[in-house]
Coordinates of N, CA and C in Angstrom, one line a residue:
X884 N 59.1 214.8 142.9 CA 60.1 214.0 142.1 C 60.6 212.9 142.9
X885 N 60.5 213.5 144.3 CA 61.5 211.7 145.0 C 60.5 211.1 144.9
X886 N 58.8 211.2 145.1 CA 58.0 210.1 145.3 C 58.2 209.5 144.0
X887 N 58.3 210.1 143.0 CA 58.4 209.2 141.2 C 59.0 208.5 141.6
X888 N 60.1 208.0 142.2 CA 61.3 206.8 141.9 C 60.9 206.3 142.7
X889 N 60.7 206.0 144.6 CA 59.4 205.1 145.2 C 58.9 204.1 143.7
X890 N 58.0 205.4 143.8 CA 56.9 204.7 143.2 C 57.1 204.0 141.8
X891 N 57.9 204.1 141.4 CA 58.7 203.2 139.7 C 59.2 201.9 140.3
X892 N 60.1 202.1 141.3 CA 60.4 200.9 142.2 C 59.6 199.7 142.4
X893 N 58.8 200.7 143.1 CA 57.3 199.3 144.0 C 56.9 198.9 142.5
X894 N 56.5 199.8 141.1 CA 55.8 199.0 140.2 C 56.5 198.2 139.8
X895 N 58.2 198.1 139.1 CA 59.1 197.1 139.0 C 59.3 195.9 139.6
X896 N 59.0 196.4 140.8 CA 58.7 194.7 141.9 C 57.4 194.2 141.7
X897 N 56.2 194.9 141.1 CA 55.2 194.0 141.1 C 55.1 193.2 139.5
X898 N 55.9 194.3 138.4 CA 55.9 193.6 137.2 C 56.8 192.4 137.0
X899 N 58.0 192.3 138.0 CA 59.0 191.2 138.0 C 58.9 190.3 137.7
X900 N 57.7 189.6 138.3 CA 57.3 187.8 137.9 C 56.7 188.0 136.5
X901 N 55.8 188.8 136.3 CA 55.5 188.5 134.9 C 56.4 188.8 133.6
X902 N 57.2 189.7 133.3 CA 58.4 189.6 132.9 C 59.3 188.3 132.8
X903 N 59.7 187.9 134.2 CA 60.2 186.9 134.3 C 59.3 185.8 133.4
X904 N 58.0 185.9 133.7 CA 57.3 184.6 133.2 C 57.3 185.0 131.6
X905 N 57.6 185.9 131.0 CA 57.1 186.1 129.7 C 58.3 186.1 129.0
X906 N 59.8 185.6 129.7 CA 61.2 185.4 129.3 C 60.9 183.9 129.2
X907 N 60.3 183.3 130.0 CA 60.5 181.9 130.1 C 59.5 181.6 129.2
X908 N 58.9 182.2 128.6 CA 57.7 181.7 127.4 C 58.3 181.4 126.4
X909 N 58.9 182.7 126.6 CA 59.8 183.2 125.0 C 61.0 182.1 124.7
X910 N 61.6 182.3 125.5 CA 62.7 181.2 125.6 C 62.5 179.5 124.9
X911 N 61.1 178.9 125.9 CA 60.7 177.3 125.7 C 60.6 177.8 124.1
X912 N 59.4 178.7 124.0 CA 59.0 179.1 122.6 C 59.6 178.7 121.5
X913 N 60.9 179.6 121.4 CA 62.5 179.8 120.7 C 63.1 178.3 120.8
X914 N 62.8 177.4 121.5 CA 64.0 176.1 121.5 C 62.6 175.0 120.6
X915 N 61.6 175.1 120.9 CA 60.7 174.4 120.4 C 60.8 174.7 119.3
X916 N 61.4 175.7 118.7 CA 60.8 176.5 117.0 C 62.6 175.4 116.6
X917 N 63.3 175.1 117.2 CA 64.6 174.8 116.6 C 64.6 173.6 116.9
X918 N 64.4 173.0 117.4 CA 64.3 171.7 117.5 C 63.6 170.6 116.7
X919 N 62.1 171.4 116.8 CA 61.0 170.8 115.7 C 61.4 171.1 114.1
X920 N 61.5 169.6 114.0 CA 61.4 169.3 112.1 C 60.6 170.0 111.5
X921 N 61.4 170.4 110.3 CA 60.3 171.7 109.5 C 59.8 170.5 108.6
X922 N 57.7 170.8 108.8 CA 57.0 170.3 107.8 C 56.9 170.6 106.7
X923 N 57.3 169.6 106.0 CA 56.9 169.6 104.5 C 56.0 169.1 103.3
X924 N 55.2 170.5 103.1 CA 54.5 170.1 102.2 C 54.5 168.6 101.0
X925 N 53.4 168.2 100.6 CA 53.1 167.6 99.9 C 54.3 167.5 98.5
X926 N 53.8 168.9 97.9 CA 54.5 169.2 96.6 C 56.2 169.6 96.9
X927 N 56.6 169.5 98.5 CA 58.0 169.7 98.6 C 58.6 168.1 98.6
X928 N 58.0 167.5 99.6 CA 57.8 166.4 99.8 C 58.6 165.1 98.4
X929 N 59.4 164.6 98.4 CA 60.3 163.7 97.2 C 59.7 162.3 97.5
X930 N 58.8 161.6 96.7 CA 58.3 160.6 96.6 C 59.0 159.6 96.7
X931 N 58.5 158.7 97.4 CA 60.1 157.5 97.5 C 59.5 156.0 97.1
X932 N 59.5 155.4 96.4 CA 59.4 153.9 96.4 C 59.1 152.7 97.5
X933 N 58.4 153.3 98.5 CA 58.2 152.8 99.6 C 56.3 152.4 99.4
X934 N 56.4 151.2 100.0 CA 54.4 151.5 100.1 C 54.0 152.3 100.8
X935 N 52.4 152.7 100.7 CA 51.7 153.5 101.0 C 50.4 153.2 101.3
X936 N 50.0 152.3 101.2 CA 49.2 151.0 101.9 C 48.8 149.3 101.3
X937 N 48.6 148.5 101.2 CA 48.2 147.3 101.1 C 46.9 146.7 101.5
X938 N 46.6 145.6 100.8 CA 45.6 144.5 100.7 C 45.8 143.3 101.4
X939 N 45.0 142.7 102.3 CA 45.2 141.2 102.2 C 44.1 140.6 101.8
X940 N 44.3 139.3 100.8 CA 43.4 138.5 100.6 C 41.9 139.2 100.0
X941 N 42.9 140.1 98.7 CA 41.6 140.4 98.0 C 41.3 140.5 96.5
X942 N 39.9 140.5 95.9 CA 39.6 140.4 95.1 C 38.9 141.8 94.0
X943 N 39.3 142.0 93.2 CA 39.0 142.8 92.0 C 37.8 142.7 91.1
X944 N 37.1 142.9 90.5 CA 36.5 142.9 89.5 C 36.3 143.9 88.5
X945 N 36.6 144.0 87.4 CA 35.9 145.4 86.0 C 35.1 144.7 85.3
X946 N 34.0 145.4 86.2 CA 32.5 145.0 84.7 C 32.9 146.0 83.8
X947 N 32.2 144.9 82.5 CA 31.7 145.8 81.1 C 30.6 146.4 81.5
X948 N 30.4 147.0 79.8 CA 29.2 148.6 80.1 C 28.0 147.7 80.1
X949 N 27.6 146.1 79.8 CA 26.1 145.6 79.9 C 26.2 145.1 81.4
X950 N 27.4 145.0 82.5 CA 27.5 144.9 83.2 C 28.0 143.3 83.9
X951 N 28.0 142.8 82.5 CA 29.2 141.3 83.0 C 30.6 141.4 83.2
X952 N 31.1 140.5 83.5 CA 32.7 140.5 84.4 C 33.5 140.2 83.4
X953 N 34.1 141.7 83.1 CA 35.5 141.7 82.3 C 36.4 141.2 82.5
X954 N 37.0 141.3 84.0 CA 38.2 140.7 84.5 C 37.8 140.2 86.0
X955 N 38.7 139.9 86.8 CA 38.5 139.2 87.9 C 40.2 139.3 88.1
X956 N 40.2 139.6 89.8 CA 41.6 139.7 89.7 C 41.5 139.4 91.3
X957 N 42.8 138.3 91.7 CA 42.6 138.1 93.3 C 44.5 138.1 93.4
X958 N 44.5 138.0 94.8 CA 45.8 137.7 95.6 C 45.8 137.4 96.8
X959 N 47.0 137.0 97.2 CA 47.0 137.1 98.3 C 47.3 138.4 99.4
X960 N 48.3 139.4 98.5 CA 48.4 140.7 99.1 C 49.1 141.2 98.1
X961 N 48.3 142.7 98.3 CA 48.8 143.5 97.2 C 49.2 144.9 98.2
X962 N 49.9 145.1 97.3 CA 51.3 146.4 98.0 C 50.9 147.4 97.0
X963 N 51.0 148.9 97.5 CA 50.2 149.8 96.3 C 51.9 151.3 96.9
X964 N 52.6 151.2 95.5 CA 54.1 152.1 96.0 C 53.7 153.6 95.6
X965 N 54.0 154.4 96.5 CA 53.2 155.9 96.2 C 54.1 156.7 94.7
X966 N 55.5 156.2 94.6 CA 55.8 156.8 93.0 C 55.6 157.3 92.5
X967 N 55.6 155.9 91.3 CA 55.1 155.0 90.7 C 53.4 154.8 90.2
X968 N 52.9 155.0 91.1 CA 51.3 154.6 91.2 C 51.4 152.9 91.4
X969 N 52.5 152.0 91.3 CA 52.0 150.9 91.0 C 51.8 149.9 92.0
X970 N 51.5 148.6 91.4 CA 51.0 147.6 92.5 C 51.7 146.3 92.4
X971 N 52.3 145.7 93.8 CA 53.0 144.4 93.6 C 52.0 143.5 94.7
X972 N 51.5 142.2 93.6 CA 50.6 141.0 94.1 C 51.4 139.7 94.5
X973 N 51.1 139.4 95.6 CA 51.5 138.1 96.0 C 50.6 137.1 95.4
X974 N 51.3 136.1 95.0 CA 50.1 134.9 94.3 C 49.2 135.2 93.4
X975 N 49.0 136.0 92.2 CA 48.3 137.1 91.6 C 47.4 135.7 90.9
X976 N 46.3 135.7 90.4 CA 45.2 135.4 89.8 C 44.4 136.0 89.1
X977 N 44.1 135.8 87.9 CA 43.6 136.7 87.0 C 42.8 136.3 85.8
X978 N 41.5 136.5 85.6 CA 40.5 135.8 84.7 C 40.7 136.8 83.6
X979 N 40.4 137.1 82.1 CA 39.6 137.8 81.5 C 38.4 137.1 80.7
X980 N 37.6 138.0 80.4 CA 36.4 137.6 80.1 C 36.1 138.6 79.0
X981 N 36.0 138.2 77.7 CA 35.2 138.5 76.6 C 34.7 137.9 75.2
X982 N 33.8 138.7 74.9 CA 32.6 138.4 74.1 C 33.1 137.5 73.6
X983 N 32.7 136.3 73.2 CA 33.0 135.0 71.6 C 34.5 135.1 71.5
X984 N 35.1 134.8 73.3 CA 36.2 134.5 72.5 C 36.5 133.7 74.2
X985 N 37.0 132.4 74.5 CA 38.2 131.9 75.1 C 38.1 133.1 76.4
X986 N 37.4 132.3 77.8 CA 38.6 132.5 78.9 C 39.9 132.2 78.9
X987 N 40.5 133.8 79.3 CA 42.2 133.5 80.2 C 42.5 133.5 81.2
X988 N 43.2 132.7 81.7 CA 43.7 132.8 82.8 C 45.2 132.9 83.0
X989 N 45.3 133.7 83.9 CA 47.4 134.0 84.5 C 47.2 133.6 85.3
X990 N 48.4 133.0 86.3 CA 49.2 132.9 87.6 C 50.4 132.8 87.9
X991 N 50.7 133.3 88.7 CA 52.1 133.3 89.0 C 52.7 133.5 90.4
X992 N 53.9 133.4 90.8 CA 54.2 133.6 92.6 C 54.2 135.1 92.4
X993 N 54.8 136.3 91.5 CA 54.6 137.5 91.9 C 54.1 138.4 90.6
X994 N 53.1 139.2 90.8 CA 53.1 140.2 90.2 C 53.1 141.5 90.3
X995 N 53.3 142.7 88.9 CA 53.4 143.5 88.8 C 52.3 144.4 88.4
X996 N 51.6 145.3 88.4 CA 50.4 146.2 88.0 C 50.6 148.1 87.6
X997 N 50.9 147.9 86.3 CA 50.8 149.5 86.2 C 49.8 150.0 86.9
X998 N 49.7 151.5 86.7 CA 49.0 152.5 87.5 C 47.4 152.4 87.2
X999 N 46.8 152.2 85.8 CA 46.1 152.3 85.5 C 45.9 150.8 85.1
X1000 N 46.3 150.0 85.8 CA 46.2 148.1 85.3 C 46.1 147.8 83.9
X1001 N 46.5 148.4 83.2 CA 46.8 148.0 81.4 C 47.7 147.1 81.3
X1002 N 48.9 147.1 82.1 CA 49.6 146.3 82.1 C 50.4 145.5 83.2
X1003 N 50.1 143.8 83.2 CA 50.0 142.6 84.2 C 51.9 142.1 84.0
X1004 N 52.3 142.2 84.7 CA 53.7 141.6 84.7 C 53.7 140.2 85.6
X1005 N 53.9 139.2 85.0 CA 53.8 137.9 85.9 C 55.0 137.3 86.3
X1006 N 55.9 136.6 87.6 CA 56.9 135.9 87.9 C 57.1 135.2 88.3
X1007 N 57.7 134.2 88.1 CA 58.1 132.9 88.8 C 56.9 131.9 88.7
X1008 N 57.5 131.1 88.3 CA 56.0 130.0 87.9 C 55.0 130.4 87.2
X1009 N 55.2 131.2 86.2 CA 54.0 131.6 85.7 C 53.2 131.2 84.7
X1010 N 52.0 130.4 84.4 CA 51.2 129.8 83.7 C 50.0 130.3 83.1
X1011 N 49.6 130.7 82.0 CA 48.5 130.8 81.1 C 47.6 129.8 80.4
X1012 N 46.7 129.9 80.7 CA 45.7 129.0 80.5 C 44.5 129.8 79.5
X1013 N 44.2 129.7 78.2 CA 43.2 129.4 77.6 C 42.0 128.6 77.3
X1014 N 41.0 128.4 77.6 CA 39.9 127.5 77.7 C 40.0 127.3 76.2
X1015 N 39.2 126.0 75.7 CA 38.7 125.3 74.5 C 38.1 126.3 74.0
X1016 N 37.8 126.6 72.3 CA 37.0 126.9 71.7 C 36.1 126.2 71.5
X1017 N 34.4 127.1 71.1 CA 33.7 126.2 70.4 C 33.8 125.2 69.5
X1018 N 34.7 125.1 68.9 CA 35.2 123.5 68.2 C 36.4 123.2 68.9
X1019 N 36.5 122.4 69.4 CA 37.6 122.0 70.3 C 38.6 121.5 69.5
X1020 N 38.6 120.7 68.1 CA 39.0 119.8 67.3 C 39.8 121.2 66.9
X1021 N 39.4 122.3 66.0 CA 39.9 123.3 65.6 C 40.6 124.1 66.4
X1022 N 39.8 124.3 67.8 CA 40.3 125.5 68.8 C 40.9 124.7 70.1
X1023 N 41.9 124.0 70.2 CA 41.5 122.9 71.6 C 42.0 123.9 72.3
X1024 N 42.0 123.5 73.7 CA 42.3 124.1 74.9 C 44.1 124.6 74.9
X1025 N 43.9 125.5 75.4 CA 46.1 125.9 75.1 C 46.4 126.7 76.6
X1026 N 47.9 126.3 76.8 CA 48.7 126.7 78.4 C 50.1 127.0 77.6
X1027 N 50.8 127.7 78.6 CA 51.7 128.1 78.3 C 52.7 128.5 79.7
X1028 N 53.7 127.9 79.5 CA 54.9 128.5 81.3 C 55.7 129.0 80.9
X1029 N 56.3 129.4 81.6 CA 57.5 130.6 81.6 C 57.6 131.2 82.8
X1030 N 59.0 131.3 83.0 CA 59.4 132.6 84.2 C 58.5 133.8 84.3
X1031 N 58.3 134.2 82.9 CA 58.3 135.5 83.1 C 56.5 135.4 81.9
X1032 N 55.9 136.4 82.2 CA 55.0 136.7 81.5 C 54.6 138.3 81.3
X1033 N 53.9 139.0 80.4 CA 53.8 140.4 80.3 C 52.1 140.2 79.8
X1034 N 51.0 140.7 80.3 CA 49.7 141.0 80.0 C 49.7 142.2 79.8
X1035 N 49.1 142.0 78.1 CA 48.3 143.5 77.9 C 47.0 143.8 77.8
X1036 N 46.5 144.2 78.6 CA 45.0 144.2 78.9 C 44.1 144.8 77.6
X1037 N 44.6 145.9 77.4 CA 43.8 146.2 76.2 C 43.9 145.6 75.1
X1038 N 45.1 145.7 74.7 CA 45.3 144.9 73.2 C 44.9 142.9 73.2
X1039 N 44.8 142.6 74.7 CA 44.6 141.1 74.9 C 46.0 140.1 74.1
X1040 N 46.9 140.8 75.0 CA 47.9 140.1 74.1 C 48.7 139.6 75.5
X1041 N 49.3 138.3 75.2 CA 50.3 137.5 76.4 C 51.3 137.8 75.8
X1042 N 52.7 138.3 76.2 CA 53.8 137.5 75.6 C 55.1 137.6 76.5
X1043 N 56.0 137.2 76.3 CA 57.3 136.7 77.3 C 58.4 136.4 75.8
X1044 N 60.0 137.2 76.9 CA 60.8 137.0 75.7 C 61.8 135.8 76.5
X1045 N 61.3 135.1 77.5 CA 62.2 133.8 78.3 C 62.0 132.7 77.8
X1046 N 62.4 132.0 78.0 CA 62.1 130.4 77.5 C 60.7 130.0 77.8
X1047 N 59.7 129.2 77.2 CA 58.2 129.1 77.0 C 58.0 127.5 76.8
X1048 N 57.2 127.2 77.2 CA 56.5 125.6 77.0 C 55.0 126.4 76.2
X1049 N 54.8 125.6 75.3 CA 53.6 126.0 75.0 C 52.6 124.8 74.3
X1050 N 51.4 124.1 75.1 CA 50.5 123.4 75.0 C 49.1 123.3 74.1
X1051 N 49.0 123.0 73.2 CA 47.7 123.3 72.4 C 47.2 122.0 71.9
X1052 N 46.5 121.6 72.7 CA 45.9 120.1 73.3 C 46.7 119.2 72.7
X1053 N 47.1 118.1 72.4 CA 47.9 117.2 72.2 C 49.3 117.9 71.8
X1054 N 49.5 118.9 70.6 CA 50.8 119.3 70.6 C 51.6 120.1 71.9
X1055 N 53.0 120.1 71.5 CA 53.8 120.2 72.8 C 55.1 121.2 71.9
X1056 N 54.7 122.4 71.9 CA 56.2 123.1 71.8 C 56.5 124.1 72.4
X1057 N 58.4 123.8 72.2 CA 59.2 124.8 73.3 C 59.8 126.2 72.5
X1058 N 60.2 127.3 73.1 CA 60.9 128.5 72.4 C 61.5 129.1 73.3
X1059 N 62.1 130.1 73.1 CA 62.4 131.2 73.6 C 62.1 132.5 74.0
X1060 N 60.3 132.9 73.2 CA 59.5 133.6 73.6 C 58.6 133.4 72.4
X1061 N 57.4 133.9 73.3 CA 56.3 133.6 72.6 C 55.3 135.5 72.3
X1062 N 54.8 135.3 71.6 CA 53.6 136.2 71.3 C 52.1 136.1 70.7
X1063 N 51.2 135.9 71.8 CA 49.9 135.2 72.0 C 49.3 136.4 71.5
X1064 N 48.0 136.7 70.6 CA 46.9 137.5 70.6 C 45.8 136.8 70.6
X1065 N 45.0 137.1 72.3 CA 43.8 136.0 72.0 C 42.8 136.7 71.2
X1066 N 42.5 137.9 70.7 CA 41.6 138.6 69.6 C 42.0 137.7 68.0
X1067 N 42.9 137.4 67.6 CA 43.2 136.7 66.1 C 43.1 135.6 66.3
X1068 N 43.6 134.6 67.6 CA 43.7 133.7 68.0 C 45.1 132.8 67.3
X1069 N 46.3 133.7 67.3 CA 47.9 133.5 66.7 C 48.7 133.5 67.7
X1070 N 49.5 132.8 67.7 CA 50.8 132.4 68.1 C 51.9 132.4 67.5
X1071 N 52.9 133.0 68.1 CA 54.0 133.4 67.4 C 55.1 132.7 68.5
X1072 N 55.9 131.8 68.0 CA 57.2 131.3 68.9 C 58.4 132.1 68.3
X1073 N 59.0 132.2 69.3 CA 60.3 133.0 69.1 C 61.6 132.3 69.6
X1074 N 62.9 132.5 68.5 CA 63.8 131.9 68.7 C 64.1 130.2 68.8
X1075 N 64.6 129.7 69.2 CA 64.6 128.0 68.8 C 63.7 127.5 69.4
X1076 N 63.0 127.1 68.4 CA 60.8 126.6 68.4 C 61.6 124.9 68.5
X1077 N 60.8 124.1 69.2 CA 60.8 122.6 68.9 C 59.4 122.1 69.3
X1078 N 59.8 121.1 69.1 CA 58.2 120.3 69.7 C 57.6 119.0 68.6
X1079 N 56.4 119.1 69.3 CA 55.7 117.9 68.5 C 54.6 118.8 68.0
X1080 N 53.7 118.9 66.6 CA 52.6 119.0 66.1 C 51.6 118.1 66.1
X1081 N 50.6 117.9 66.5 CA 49.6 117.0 66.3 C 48.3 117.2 65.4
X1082 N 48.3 117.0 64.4 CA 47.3 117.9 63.5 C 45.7 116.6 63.8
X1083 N 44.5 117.4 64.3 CA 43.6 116.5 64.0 C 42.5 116.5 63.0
X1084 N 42.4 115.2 62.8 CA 41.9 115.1 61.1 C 40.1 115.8 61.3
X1085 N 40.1 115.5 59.9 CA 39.0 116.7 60.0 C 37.8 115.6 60.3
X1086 N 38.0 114.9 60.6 CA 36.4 113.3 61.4 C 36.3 113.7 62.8
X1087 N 37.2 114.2 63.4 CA 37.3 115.1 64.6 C 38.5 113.8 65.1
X1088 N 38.7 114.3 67.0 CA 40.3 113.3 67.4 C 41.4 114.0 66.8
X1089 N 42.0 113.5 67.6 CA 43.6 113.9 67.2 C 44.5 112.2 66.8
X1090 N 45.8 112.8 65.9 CA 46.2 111.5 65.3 C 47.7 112.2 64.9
X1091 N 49.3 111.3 65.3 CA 50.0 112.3 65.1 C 50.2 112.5 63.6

């Protein structure tokens, strides 16, 4: 029995350091677990209105199903907000393209892009441009300004409820908001319409 306690002793002195070292594990262990930010998942995660990456200096295109160019779409930088889904364009540019009817064109200093691009929000200096129809006398070329512009991609409709200049080759009228369908090929002015009409006679030319 006395050698038992010797001998528990001498083991106690040789276990010392490692004990000691397995306090000091424990310990760093324990302050790292409290210190370090708890990660959070994805689906805990509160989405914030912040970007989540960007474009510079680029260009878009959606072909149709025979494989010509539906749309055309450029900027100078596009911002993509994790939300939301949506997209903010610097300098935005924007063609559409279909069958038997009039190129459009937008521009503006800023735009806006839902998630699934159905719908184009245009700002500040913003200009629409329709190309001539095949009879020009009948269909002439038409522009339109405004602060503000709203594209709807699918339905192919322009419209804005701000004040509007609206150009359709020699005539010249002003409103308050407009509603363009380039599918019908109508115009609707909204609120106090003025301007000039220019009707051209049917020998072709314009005449007021």
């Amino acid at each position: 029995m006395r050698d038992l306690f010797p001998s528990l002793s001498r083991l106690a002195l040789r276990l010392m350091p490692l004990l000691l070292m397995a306090l000091v594990a424990g310990s760093t262990f324990w302050l790292v677990q409290i210190n370090t930010p708890r990660q959070v998942s994805d689906t805990e995660r509160q989405k914030r209105h912040v970007p989540d990456y960007w474009m510079e200096r680029f260009t878009a295109t959606e072909l149709a199903e025979d494989g010509s160019t539906k749309m055309r779409f450029t900027g100078e930088r596009m911002i993509h907000y994790e939300d939301d889904q949506t997209y903010e364009v610097t300098r935005p540019a924007m063609r559409a393209y279909e069958p038997d009817r009039p190129p459009v064109t937008g521009t503006a200093d800023l735009g806006r892009m839902n998630a699934d691009a159905s719908v184009i929000d245009l700002f500040g200096n913003a200009h629409i441009v329709r190309v001539q129809g095949a009879d020009p006398s009948q269909d002439p070329q038409m522009s339109a300004t405004s602060s503000y512009f709203q594209i709807l991609i699918n339905d192919d409709i322009v419209k804005t409820d701000k004040p509007v200049k609206l150009t359709r080759g020699p005539s010249v009228m002003t409103a308050n908001g407009l509603v363009f369908n380039n599918v019908t090929r109508e115009v609707n002015l909204l609120g106090n319409v003025r301007g000039t009409i220019v009707m051209a006679p049917r020998g072709g030319g314009a005449k007021p």
